[in-house]
């Protein structure tokens, strides 16, 4: 196929194909693209004719791609990223007048402790934009970025899509949070004897603190696991329960009163807070502006 032949290819069909590869469902693809299911089915029929291949075969409730579809997707996805980048570079972004919608993913600690400062700045600079925040963590981040449900994510991250970019925003140290009135810092014995609260998206009852305690031949007893940091101070109030949280979260919780923070009584490692974004939007003016503001209000230059 030469460049003249490309005139008969509807770019929208390729977007439908990419979405079907991500969603493996006509229904979910229709929801994602804000189209009706008949429109997606019609587009799939045209795609099958264009590529002379079934492309997807239904297996139960899912649609599995053919070998040809996998091959096409490997070539098509970076090409669409390049097209998106080319169009983005041609666009201009004026924060003062923009009405753009930005979709970002934040871990709970970031949303609770750092988002309020960022939001105040965004409202001052760009009152017309819309910010959609999705809950994200290292498990959810890859699929949210790959599917385009978010353009930027802030969390600790592990594996990411091949075309995603990432940078370290800050290196954070854990802090011990307590609401009791017992004077002085906790000793390691006191720390292990106290009941502990754990913030866990997945409902886990252990974390990195337990790994560090195990190295010392010690254990702790977790009596409470909650999915979010908001309300943690209230839960600790009037009890002897302690919790270990990121330093920036501890700062936000202690500022509200009712709890105090101190260093844990055992050696602990720092951990990285990352910002990750879709490579296809690396040069988008609006996305670059938003990433710069996230760097400004979520980052900690002194720790980098």
JSON list of C-alpha atoms in Angstrom, two decimals, residues 72-283:
[
{"chain": "A", "resi": 72, "resn": "UNK", "atom": "CA", "xyz": [-1.04, -5.39, 13.17]},
{"chain": "A", "resi": 73, "resn": "UNK", "atom": "CA", "xyz": [-1.33, -3.99, 16.71]},
{"chain": "A", "resi": 74, "resn": "UNK", "atom": "CA", "xyz": [2.44, -4.17, 17.24]},
{"chain": "A", "resi": 75, "resn": "UNK", "atom": "CA", "xyz": [2.94, -2.01, 14.15]},
{"chain": "A", "resi": 76, "resn": "UNK", "atom": "CA", "xyz": [-0.09, 0.22, 14.52]},
{"chain": "A", "resi": 77, "resn": "UNK", "atom": "CA", "xyz": [0.16, 1.32, 18.15]},
{"chain": "A", "resi": 78, "resn": "UNK", "atom": "CA", "xyz": [3.47, 3.23, 17.82]},
{"chain": "A", "resi": 79, "resn": "UNK", "atom": "CA", "xyz": [2.26, 4.70, 14.52]},
{"chain": "A", "resi": 80, "resn": "UNK", "atom": "CA", "xyz": [-0.85, 6.11, 16.21]},
{"chain": "A", "resi": 81, "resn": "UNK", "atom": "CA", "xyz": [1.35, 7.45, 19.01]},
{"chain": "A", "resi": 82, "resn": "UNK", "atom": "CA", "xyz": [3.44, 9.27, 16.38]},
{"chain": "A", "resi": 83, "resn": "UNK", "atom": "CA", "xyz": [0.34, 10.72, 14.74]},
{"chain": "A", "resi": 84, "resn": "UNK", "atom": "CA", "xyz": [-0.97, 11.88, 18.12]},
{"chain": "A", "resi": 85, "resn": "UNK", "atom": "CA", "xyz": [2.38, 13.51, 18.92]},
{"chain": "A", "resi": 86, "resn": "UNK", "atom": "CA", "xyz": [2.49, 15.28, 15.55]},
{"chain": "A", "resi": 87, "resn": "UNK", "atom": "CA", "xyz": [-1.00, 16.68, 16.03]},
{"chain": "A", "resi": 88, "resn": "UNK", "atom": "CA", "xyz": [-0.28, 17.66, 19.64]},
{"chain": "A", "resi": 89, "resn": "UNK", "atom": "CA", "xyz": [2.82, 19.61, 18.66]},
{"chain": "A", "resi": 90, "resn": "UNK", "atom": "CA", "xyz": [0.76, 21.61, 16.23]},
{"chain": "A", "resi": 91, "resn": "UNK", "atom": "CA", "xyz": [-1.73, 22.59, 18.93]},
{"chain": "A", "resi": 92, "resn": "UNK", "atom": "CA", "xyz": [-1.34, 25.49, 21.31]},
{"chain": "A", "resi": 93, "resn": "UNK", "atom": "CA", "xyz": [-2.26, 25.53, 24.96]},
{"chain": "A", "resi": 94, "resn": "UNK", "atom": "CA", "xyz": [-3.25, 28.63, 26.92]},
{"chain": "A", "resi": 95, "resn": "UNK", "atom": "CA", "xyz": [-3.93, 27.75, 30.57]},
{"chain": "A", "resi": 96, "resn": "UNK", "atom": "CA", "xyz": [-5.95, 30.91, 31.13]},
{"chain": "A", "resi": 97, "resn": "UNK", "atom": "CA", "xyz": [-8.52, 30.08, 28.42]},
{"chain": "A", "resi": 98, "resn": "UNK", "atom": "CA", "xyz": [-8.30, 26.29, 28.09]},
{"chain": "A", "resi": 99, "resn": "UNK", "atom": "CA", "xyz": [-11.31, 24.09, 28.77]},
{"chain": "A", "resi": 100, "resn": "UNK", "atom": "CA", "xyz": [-9.35, 20.83, 28.35]},
{"chain": "A", "resi": 101, "resn": "UNK", "atom": "CA", "xyz": [-10.20, 17.70, 30.31]},
{"chain": "A", "resi": 102, "resn": "UNK", "atom": "CA", "xyz": [-7.20, 16.03, 31.97]},
{"chain": "A", "resi": 103, "resn": "UNK", "atom": "CA", "xyz": [-7.46, 12.48, 33.30]},
{"chain": "A", "resi": 104, "resn": "UNK", "atom": "CA", "xyz": [-4.88, 11.48, 35.87]},
{"chain": "A", "resi": 105, "resn": "UNK", "atom": "CA", "xyz": [-4.36, 8.54, 38.20]},
{"chain": "A", "resi": 106, "resn": "UNK", "atom": "CA", "xyz": [-3.24, 9.04, 41.81]},
{"chain": "A", "resi": 107, "resn": "UNK", "atom": "CA", "xyz": [-2.50, 6.65, 44.62]},
{"chain": "A", "resi": 108, "resn": "UNK", "atom": "CA", "xyz": [-4.54, 7.32, 47.75]},
{"chain": "A", "resi": 109, "resn": "UNK", "atom": "CA", "xyz": [-1.66, 8.84, 49.72]},
{"chain": "A", "resi": 110, "resn": "UNK", "atom": "CA", "xyz": [-0.94, 11.29, 46.90]},
{"chain": "A", "resi": 111, "resn": "UNK", "atom": "CA", "xyz": [-4.59, 12.24, 46.45]},
{"chain": "A", "resi": 112, "resn": "UNK", "atom": "CA", "xyz": [-5.02, 12.84, 50.17]},
{"chain": "A", "resi": 113, "resn": "UNK", "atom": "CA", "xyz": [-1.79, 14.65, 50.99]},
{"chain": "A", "resi": 114, "resn": "UNK", "atom": "CA", "xyz": [-0.65, 16.39, 47.80]},
{"chain": "A", "resi": 115, "resn": "UNK", "atom": "CA", "xyz": [-3.63, 16.94, 45.48]},
{"chain": "A", "resi": 116, "resn": "UNK", "atom": "CA", "xyz": [-5.15, 19.86, 47.47]},
{"chain": "A", "resi": 117, "resn": "UNK", "atom": "CA", "xyz": [-2.05, 22.04, 46.91]},
{"chain": "A", "resi": 118, "resn": "UNK", "atom": "CA", "xyz": [-1.95, 21.20, 43.22]},
{"chain": "A", "resi": 119, "resn": "UNK", "atom": "CA", "xyz": [-5.65, 21.88, 42.76]},
{"chain": "A", "resi": 120, "resn": "UNK", "atom": "CA", "xyz": [-5.35, 25.39, 44.21]},
{"chain": "A", "resi": 121, "resn": "UNK", "atom": "CA", "xyz": [-2.60, 26.20, 41.71]},
{"chain": "A", "resi": 122, "resn": "UNK", "atom": "CA", "xyz": [-4.54, 24.74, 38.78]},
{"chain": "A", "resi": 123, "resn": "UNK", "atom": "CA", "xyz": [-7.65, 26.70, 39.69]},
{"chain": "A", "resi": 124, "resn": "UNK", "atom": "CA", "xyz": [-5.62, 29.91, 39.85]},
{"chain": "A", "resi": 125, "resn": "UNK", "atom": "CA", "xyz": [-3.84, 29.36, 36.53]},
{"chain": "A", "resi": 126, "resn": "UNK", "atom": "CA", "xyz": [-6.48, 27.58, 34.51]},
{"chain": "A", "resi": 127, "resn": "UNK", "atom": "CA", "xyz": [-9.99, 27.90, 35.93]},
{"chain": "A", "resi": 128, "resn": "UNK", "atom": "CA", "xyz": [-11.63, 26.44, 32.81]},
{"chain": "A", "resi": 129, "resn": "UNK", "atom": "CA", "xyz": [-9.96, 23.03, 32.79]},
{"chain": "A", "resi": 130, "resn": "UNK", "atom": "CA", "xyz": [-11.54, 19.85, 34.17]},
{"chain": "A", "resi": 131, "resn": "UNK", "atom": "CA", "xyz": [-9.49, 17.41, 36.24]},
{"chain": "A", "resi": 132, "resn": "UNK", "atom": "CA", "xyz": [-10.68, 13.79, 36.43]},
{"chain": "A", "resi": 133, "resn": "UNK", "atom": "CA", "xyz": [-8.87, 11.76, 39.11]},
{"chain": "A", "resi": 134, "resn": "UNK", "atom": "CA", "xyz": [-8.81, 7.96, 39.03]},
{"chain": "A", "resi": 135, "resn": "UNK", "atom": "CA", "xyz": [-7.57, 5.80, 41.89]},
{"chain": "A", "resi": 136, "resn": "UNK", "atom": "CA", "xyz": [-4.31, 4.15, 40.83]},
{"chain": "A", "resi": 137, "resn": "UNK", "atom": "CA", "xyz": [-1.46, 2.13, 42.27]},
{"chain": "A", "resi": 138, "resn": "UNK", "atom": "CA", "xyz": [1.40, 0.05, 40.93]},
{"chain": "A", "resi": 139, "resn": "UNK", "atom": "CA", "xyz": [-1.05, -2.74, 40.02]},
{"chain": "A", "resi": 140, "resn": "UNK", "atom": "CA", "xyz": [-3.59, -0.58, 38.17]},
{"chain": "A", "resi": 141, "resn": "UNK", "atom": "CA", "xyz": [-1.21, 1.94, 36.61]},
{"chain": "A", "resi": 142, "resn": "UNK", "atom": "CA", "xyz": [-0.04, -0.09, 33.57]},
{"chain": "A", "resi": 143, "resn": "UNK", "atom": "CA", "xyz": [-3.53, -0.86, 32.28]},
{"chain": "A", "resi": 144, "resn": "UNK", "atom": "CA", "xyz": [-4.83, 2.67, 32.95]},
{"chain": "A", "resi": 145, "resn": "UNK", "atom": "CA", "xyz": [-1.97, 4.19, 30.94]},
{"chain": "A", "resi": 146, "resn": "UNK", "atom": "CA", "xyz": [-2.06, 1.58, 28.17]},
{"chain": "A", "resi": 147, "resn": "UNK", "atom": "CA", "xyz": [-5.81, 1.99, 27.63]},
{"chain": "A", "resi": 148, "resn": "UNK", "atom": "CA", "xyz": [-5.64, 5.78, 27.67]},
{"chain": "A", "resi": 149, "resn": "UNK", "atom": "CA", "xyz": [-8.00, 6.04, 30.64]},
{"chain": "A", "resi": 150, "resn": "UNK", "atom": "CA", "xyz": [-5.39, 8.32, 32.19]},
{"chain": "A", "resi": 151, "resn": "UNK", "atom": "CA", "xyz": [-2.58, 10.31, 30.58]},
{"chain": "A", "resi": 152, "resn": "UNK", "atom": "CA", "xyz": [-0.52, 10.80, 33.77]},
{"chain": "A", "resi": 153, "resn": "UNK", "atom": "CA", "xyz": [-0.18, 8.68, 36.89]},
{"chain": "A", "resi": 154, "resn": "UNK", "atom": "CA", "xyz": [1.48, 9.44, 40.22]},
{"chain": "A", "resi": 155, "resn": "UNK", "atom": "CA", "xyz": [2.28, 6.54, 42.51]},
{"chain": "A", "resi": 156, "resn": "UNK", "atom": "CA", "xyz": [4.99, 4.07, 43.22]},
{"chain": "A", "resi": 157, "resn": "UNK", "atom": "CA", "xyz": [5.24, 2.14, 39.94]},
{"chain": "A", "resi": 158, "resn": "UNK", "atom": "CA", "xyz": [6.78, -1.14, 38.83]},
{"chain": "A", "resi": 159, "resn": "UNK", "atom": "CA", "xyz": [6.09, -2.41, 35.31]},
{"chain": "A", "resi": 160, "resn": "UNK", "atom": "CA", "xyz": [4.76, 0.11, 32.78]},
{"chain": "A", "resi": 161, "resn": "UNK", "atom": "CA", "xyz": [3.64, -0.05, 29.14]},
{"chain": "A", "resi": 162, "resn": "UNK", "atom": "CA", "xyz": [6.55, -0.05, 26.67]},
{"chain": "A", "resi": 163, "resn": "UNK", "atom": "CA", "xyz": [5.82, 3.46, 25.40]},
{"chain": "A", "resi": 164, "resn": "UNK", "atom": "CA", "xyz": [5.31, 5.02, 28.85]},
{"chain": "A", "resi": 165, "resn": "UNK", "atom": "CA", "xyz": [7.77, 7.48, 30.37]},
{"chain": "A", "resi": 166, "resn": "UNK", "atom": "CA", "xyz": [8.59, 7.83, 34.05]},
{"chain": "A", "resi": 167, "resn": "UNK", "atom": "CA", "xyz": [10.51, 10.08, 36.42]},
{"chain": "A", "resi": 168, "resn": "UNK", "atom": "CA", "xyz": [11.09, 10.17, 40.18]},
{"chain": "A", "resi": 169, "resn": "UNK", "atom": "CA", "xyz": [9.17, 12.99, 41.88]},
{"chain": "A", "resi": 170, "resn": "UNK", "atom": "CA", "xyz": [10.53, 12.48, 45.36]},
{"chain": "A", "resi": 171, "resn": "UNK", "atom": "CA", "xyz": [12.12, 9.99, 47.72]},
{"chain": "A", "resi": 172, "resn": "UNK", "atom": "CA", "xyz": [10.08, 9.66, 50.86]},
{"chain": "A", "resi": 173, "resn": "UNK", "atom": "CA", "xyz": [10.79, 8.28, 54.32]},
{"chain": "A", "resi": 174, "resn": "UNK", "atom": "CA", "xyz": [8.17, 6.50, 56.46]},
{"chain": "A", "resi": 175, "resn": "UNK", "atom": "CA", "xyz": [6.90, 8.15, 59.63]},
{"chain": "A", "resi": 176, "resn": "UNK", "atom": "CA", "xyz": [5.23, 6.64, 62.67]},
{"chain": "A", "resi": 177, "resn": "UNK", "atom": "CA", "xyz": [1.83, 8.13, 63.42]},
{"chain": "A", "resi": 178, "resn": "UNK", "atom": "CA", "xyz": [0.29, 7.97, 66.91]},
{"chain": "A", "resi": 179, "resn": "UNK", "atom": "CA", "xyz": [-2.54, 9.66, 68.84]},
{"chain": "A", "resi": 180, "resn": "UNK", "atom": "CA", "xyz": [-1.73, 8.63, 72.43]},
{"chain": "A", "resi": 181, "resn": "UNK", "atom": "CA", "xyz": [-0.35, 11.00, 75.07]},
{"chain": "A", "resi": 182, "resn": "UNK", "atom": "CA", "xyz": [2.53, 8.82, 76.27]},
{"chain": "A", "resi": 183, "resn": "UNK", "atom": "CA", "xyz": [5.63, 11.07, 76.27]},
{"chain": "A", "resi": 184, "resn": "UNK", "atom": "CA", "xyz": [8.76, 10.32, 74.29]},
{"chain": "A", "resi": 185, "resn": "UNK", "atom": "CA", "xyz": [9.33, 8.26, 71.16]},
{"chain": "A", "resi": 186, "resn": "UNK", "atom": "CA", "xyz": [8.41, 4.58, 71.04]},
{"chain": "A", "resi": 187, "resn": "UNK", "atom": "CA", "xyz": [11.15, 2.00, 71.55]},
{"chain": "A", "resi": 188, "resn": "UNK", "atom": "CA", "xyz": [11.33, -1.00, 69.26]},
{"chain": "A", "resi": 189, "resn": "UNK", "atom": "CA", "xyz": [9.78, -3.15, 72.00]},
{"chain": "A", "resi": 190, "resn": "UNK", "atom": "CA", "xyz": [6.92, -0.67, 72.41]},
{"chain": "A", "resi": 191, "resn": "UNK", "atom": "CA", "xyz": [6.50, -0.51, 68.63]},
{"chain": "A", "resi": 192, "resn": "UNK", "atom": "CA", "xyz": [6.16, -4.29, 68.34]},
{"chain": "A", "resi": 193, "resn": "UNK", "atom": "CA", "xyz": [3.83, -4.48, 71.35]},
{"chain": "A", "resi": 194, "resn": "UNK", "atom": "CA", "xyz": [1.45, -1.82, 70.07]},
{"chain": "A", "resi": 195, "resn": "UNK", "atom": "CA", "xyz": [-1.49, -2.68, 67.77]},
{"chain": "A", "resi": 196, "resn": "UNK", "atom": "CA", "xyz": [-0.97, -1.37, 64.24]},
{"chain": "A", "resi": 197, "resn": "UNK", "atom": "CA", "xyz": [-3.19, 0.06, 61.50]},
{"chain": "A", "resi": 198, "resn": "UNK", "atom": "CA", "xyz": [-2.29, -0.46, 57.86]},
{"chain": "A", "resi": 199, "resn": "UNK", "atom": "CA", "xyz": [-3.53, 1.44, 54.82]},
{"chain": "A", "resi": 200, "resn": "UNK", "atom": "CA", "xyz": [-3.86, -1.12, 52.04]},
{"chain": "A", "resi": 201, "resn": "UNK", "atom": "CA", "xyz": [-5.70, -0.79, 48.73]},
{"chain": "A", "resi": 202, "resn": "UNK", "atom": "CA", "xyz": [-5.83, -4.60, 48.38]},
{"chain": "A", "resi": 203, "resn": "UNK", "atom": "CA", "xyz": [-6.67, -5.37, 52.02]},
{"chain": "A", "resi": 204, "resn": "UNK", "atom": "CA", "xyz": [-3.26, -6.82, 52.86]},
{"chain": "A", "resi": 205, "resn": "UNK", "atom": "CA", "xyz": [-2.28, -7.32, 56.50]},
{"chain": "A", "resi": 206, "resn": "UNK", "atom": "CA", "xyz": [1.46, -6.93, 55.97]},
{"chain": "A", "resi": 207, "resn": "UNK", "atom": "CA", "xyz": [3.79, -4.52, 54.22]},
{"chain": "A", "resi": 208, "resn": "UNK", "atom": "CA", "xyz": [7.39, -3.37, 53.98]},
{"chain": "A", "resi": 209, "resn": "UNK", "atom": "CA", "xyz": [7.55, -2.69, 57.76]},
{"chain": "A", "resi": 210, "resn": "UNK", "atom": "CA", "xyz": [6.96, -6.38, 58.39]},
{"chain": "A", "resi": 211, "resn": "UNK", "atom": "CA", "xyz": [9.83, -7.21, 56.03]},
{"chain": "A", "resi": 212, "resn": "UNK", "atom": "CA", "xyz": [12.15, -4.91, 57.96]},
{"chain": "A", "resi": 213, "resn": "UNK", "atom": "CA", "xyz": [11.00, -6.33, 61.30]},
{"chain": "A", "resi": 214, "resn": "UNK", "atom": "CA", "xyz": [11.60, -9.87, 60.03]},
{"chain": "A", "resi": 215, "resn": "UNK", "atom": "CA", "xyz": [15.24, -8.96, 59.38]},
{"chain": "A", "resi": 216, "resn": "UNK", "atom": "CA", "xyz": [15.49, -8.11, 63.08]},
{"chain": "A", "resi": 217, "resn": "UNK", "atom": "CA", "xyz": [13.67, -11.27, 64.15]},
{"chain": "A", "resi": 218, "resn": "UNK", "atom": "CA", "xyz": [10.68, -9.22, 65.30]},
{"chain": "A", "resi": 219, "resn": "UNK", "atom": "CA", "xyz": [6.98, -9.03, 64.46]},
{"chain": "A", "resi": 220, "resn": "UNK", "atom": "CA", "xyz": [4.11, -6.60, 64.84]},
{"chain": "A", "resi": 221, "resn": "UNK", "atom": "CA", "xyz": [0.35, -7.14, 65.18]},
{"chain": "A", "resi": 222, "resn": "UNK", "atom": "CA", "xyz": [-1.90, -5.44, 62.62]},
{"chain": "A", "resi": 223, "resn": "UNK", "atom": "CA", "xyz": [-5.43, -5.03, 63.99]},
{"chain": "A", "resi": 224, "resn": "UNK", "atom": "CA", "xyz": [-6.86, -2.71, 61.33]},
{"chain": "A", "resi": 225, "resn": "UNK", "atom": "CA", "xyz": [-6.54, -2.45, 57.54]},
{"chain": "A", "resi": 226, "resn": "UNK", "atom": "CA", "xyz": [-8.31, 0.38, 55.75]},
{"chain": "A", "resi": 227, "resn": "UNK", "atom": "CA", "xyz": [-8.29, 1.31, 52.03]},
{"chain": "A", "resi": 228, "resn": "UNK", "atom": "CA", "xyz": [-7.51, 5.02, 52.36]},
{"chain": "A", "resi": 229, "resn": "UNK", "atom": "CA", "xyz": [-5.65, 7.59, 54.45]},
{"chain": "A", "resi": 230, "resn": "UNK", "atom": "CA", "xyz": [-8.57, 9.98, 54.81]},
{"chain": "A", "resi": 231, "resn": "UNK", "atom": "CA", "xyz": [-9.99, 9.47, 58.30]},
{"chain": "A", "resi": 232, "resn": "UNK", "atom": "CA", "xyz": [-6.92, 7.69, 59.68]},
{"chain": "A", "resi": 233, "resn": "UNK", "atom": "CA", "xyz": [-6.45, 10.34, 62.39]},
{"chain": "A", "resi": 234, "resn": "UNK", "atom": "CA", "xyz": [-10.01, 9.83, 63.59]},
{"chain": "A", "resi": 235, "resn": "UNK", "atom": "CA", "xyz": [-9.52, 6.06, 63.71]},
{"chain": "A", "resi": 236, "resn": "UNK", "atom": "CA", "xyz": [-6.33, 6.37, 65.79]},
{"chain": "A", "resi": 237, "resn": "UNK", "atom": "CA", "xyz": [-7.83, 8.97, 68.14]},
{"chain": "A", "resi": 238, "resn": "UNK", "atom": "CA", "xyz": [-8.41, 7.67, 71.66]},
{"chain": "A", "resi": 239, "resn": "UNK", "atom": "CA", "xyz": [-6.57, 4.41, 71.01]},
{"chain": "A", "resi": 240, "resn": "UNK", "atom": "CA", "xyz": [-3.05, 3.02, 71.37]},
{"chain": "A", "resi": 241, "resn": "UNK", "atom": "CA", "xyz": [-3.02, 2.01, 67.68]},
{"chain": "A", "resi": 242, "resn": "UNK", "atom": "CA", "xyz": [-0.09, 3.29, 65.61]},
{"chain": "A", "resi": 243, "resn": "UNK", "atom": "CA", "xyz": [0.38, 3.50, 61.84]},
{"chain": "A", "resi": 244, "resn": "UNK", "atom": "CA", "xyz": [3.38, 3.90, 59.54]},
{"chain": "A", "resi": 245, "resn": "UNK", "atom": "CA", "xyz": [2.75, 6.27, 56.65]},
{"chain": "A", "resi": 246, "resn": "UNK", "atom": "CA", "xyz": [4.74, 8.26, 54.04]},
{"chain": "A", "resi": 247, "resn": "UNK", "atom": "CA", "xyz": [6.27, 11.47, 55.40]},
{"chain": "A", "resi": 248, "resn": "UNK", "atom": "CA", "xyz": [4.17, 13.74, 53.18]},
{"chain": "A", "resi": 249, "resn": "UNK", "atom": "CA", "xyz": [1.00, 11.97, 54.34]},
{"chain": "A", "resi": 250, "resn": "UNK", "atom": "CA", "xyz": [2.10, 12.29, 57.96]},
{"chain": "A", "resi": 251, "resn": "UNK", "atom": "CA", "xyz": [2.59, 16.01, 57.44]},
{"chain": "A", "resi": 252, "resn": "UNK", "atom": "CA", "xyz": [-0.96, 16.42, 56.15]},
{"chain": "A", "resi": 253, "resn": "UNK", "atom": "CA", "xyz": [-2.45, 14.31, 58.95]},
{"chain": "A", "resi": 254, "resn": "UNK", "atom": "CA", "xyz": [-0.55, 16.05, 61.76]},
{"chain": "A", "resi": 255, "resn": "UNK", "atom": "CA", "xyz": [-1.42, 19.48, 60.34]},
{"chain": "A", "resi": 256, "resn": "UNK", "atom": "CA", "xyz": [-5.09, 18.65, 60.87]},
{"chain": "A", "resi": 257, "resn": "UNK", "atom": "CA", "xyz": [-4.38, 17.88, 64.54]},
{"chain": "A", "resi": 258, "resn": "UNK", "atom": "CA", "xyz": [-5.11, 14.90, 66.79]},
{"chain": "A", "resi": 259, "resn": "UNK", "atom": "CA", "xyz": [-2.01, 12.87, 65.90]},
{"chain": "A", "resi": 260, "resn": "UNK", "atom": "CA", "xyz": [1.74, 13.33, 66.01]},
{"chain": "A", "resi": 261, "resn": "UNK", "atom": "CA", "xyz": [4.54, 11.83, 63.92]},
{"chain": "A", "resi": 262, "resn": "UNK", "atom": "CA", "xyz": [8.00, 10.52, 64.74]},
{"chain": "A", "resi": 263, "resn": "UNK", "atom": "CA", "xyz": [10.67, 8.37, 63.13]},
{"chain": "A", "resi": 264, "resn": "UNK", "atom": "CA", "xyz": [10.05, 4.61, 63.39]},
{"chain": "A", "resi": 265, "resn": "UNK", "atom": "CA", "xyz": [12.31, 2.87, 65.93]},
{"chain": "A", "resi": 266, "resn": "UNK", "atom": "CA", "xyz": [13.92, 0.60, 63.33]},
{"chain": "A", "resi": 267, "resn": "UNK", "atom": "CA", "xyz": [15.99, 1.09, 60.16]},
{"chain": "A", "resi": 268, "resn": "UNK", "atom": "CA", "xyz": [13.69, 1.80, 57.21]},
{"chain": "A", "resi": 269, "resn": "UNK", "atom": "CA", "xyz": [14.42, 2.48, 53.56]},
{"chain": "A", "resi": 270, "resn": "UNK", "atom": "CA", "xyz": [13.21, 5.38, 51.50]},
{"chain": "A", "resi": 271, "resn": "UNK", "atom": "CA", "xyz": [10.82, 4.74, 48.64]},
{"chain": "A", "resi": 272, "resn": "UNK", "atom": "CA", "xyz": [10.28, 6.52, 45.37]},
{"chain": "A", "resi": 273, "resn": "UNK", "atom": "CA", "xyz": [7.18, 8.37, 44.26]},
{"chain": "A", "resi": 274, "resn": "UNK", "atom": "CA", "xyz": [6.96, 8.29, 40.46]},
{"chain": "A", "resi": 275, "resn": "UNK", "atom": "CA", "xyz": [5.19, 10.26, 37.78]},
{"chain": "A", "resi": 276, "resn": "UNK", "atom": "CA", "xyz": [4.44, 8.17, 34.67]},
{"chain": "A", "resi": 277, "resn": "UNK", "atom": "CA", "xyz": [2.81, 9.30, 31.47]},
{"chain": "A", "resi": 278, "resn": "UNK", "atom": "CA", "xyz": [1.87, 8.10, 28.00]},
{"chain": "A", "resi": 279, "resn": "UNK", "atom": "CA", "xyz": [4.71, 8.46, 25.52]},
{"chain": "A", "resi": 280, "resn": "UNK", "atom": "CA", "xyz": [2.26, 9.51, 22.82]},
{"chain": "A", "resi": 281, "resn": "UNK", "atom": "CA", "xyz": [1.50, 12.65, 24.85]},
{"chain": "A", "resi": 282, "resn": "UNK", "atom": "CA", "xyz": [5.06, 13.47, 25.82]},
{"chain": "A", "resi": 283, "resn": "UNK", "atom": "CA", "xyz": [5.09, 16.65, 23.71]}
]
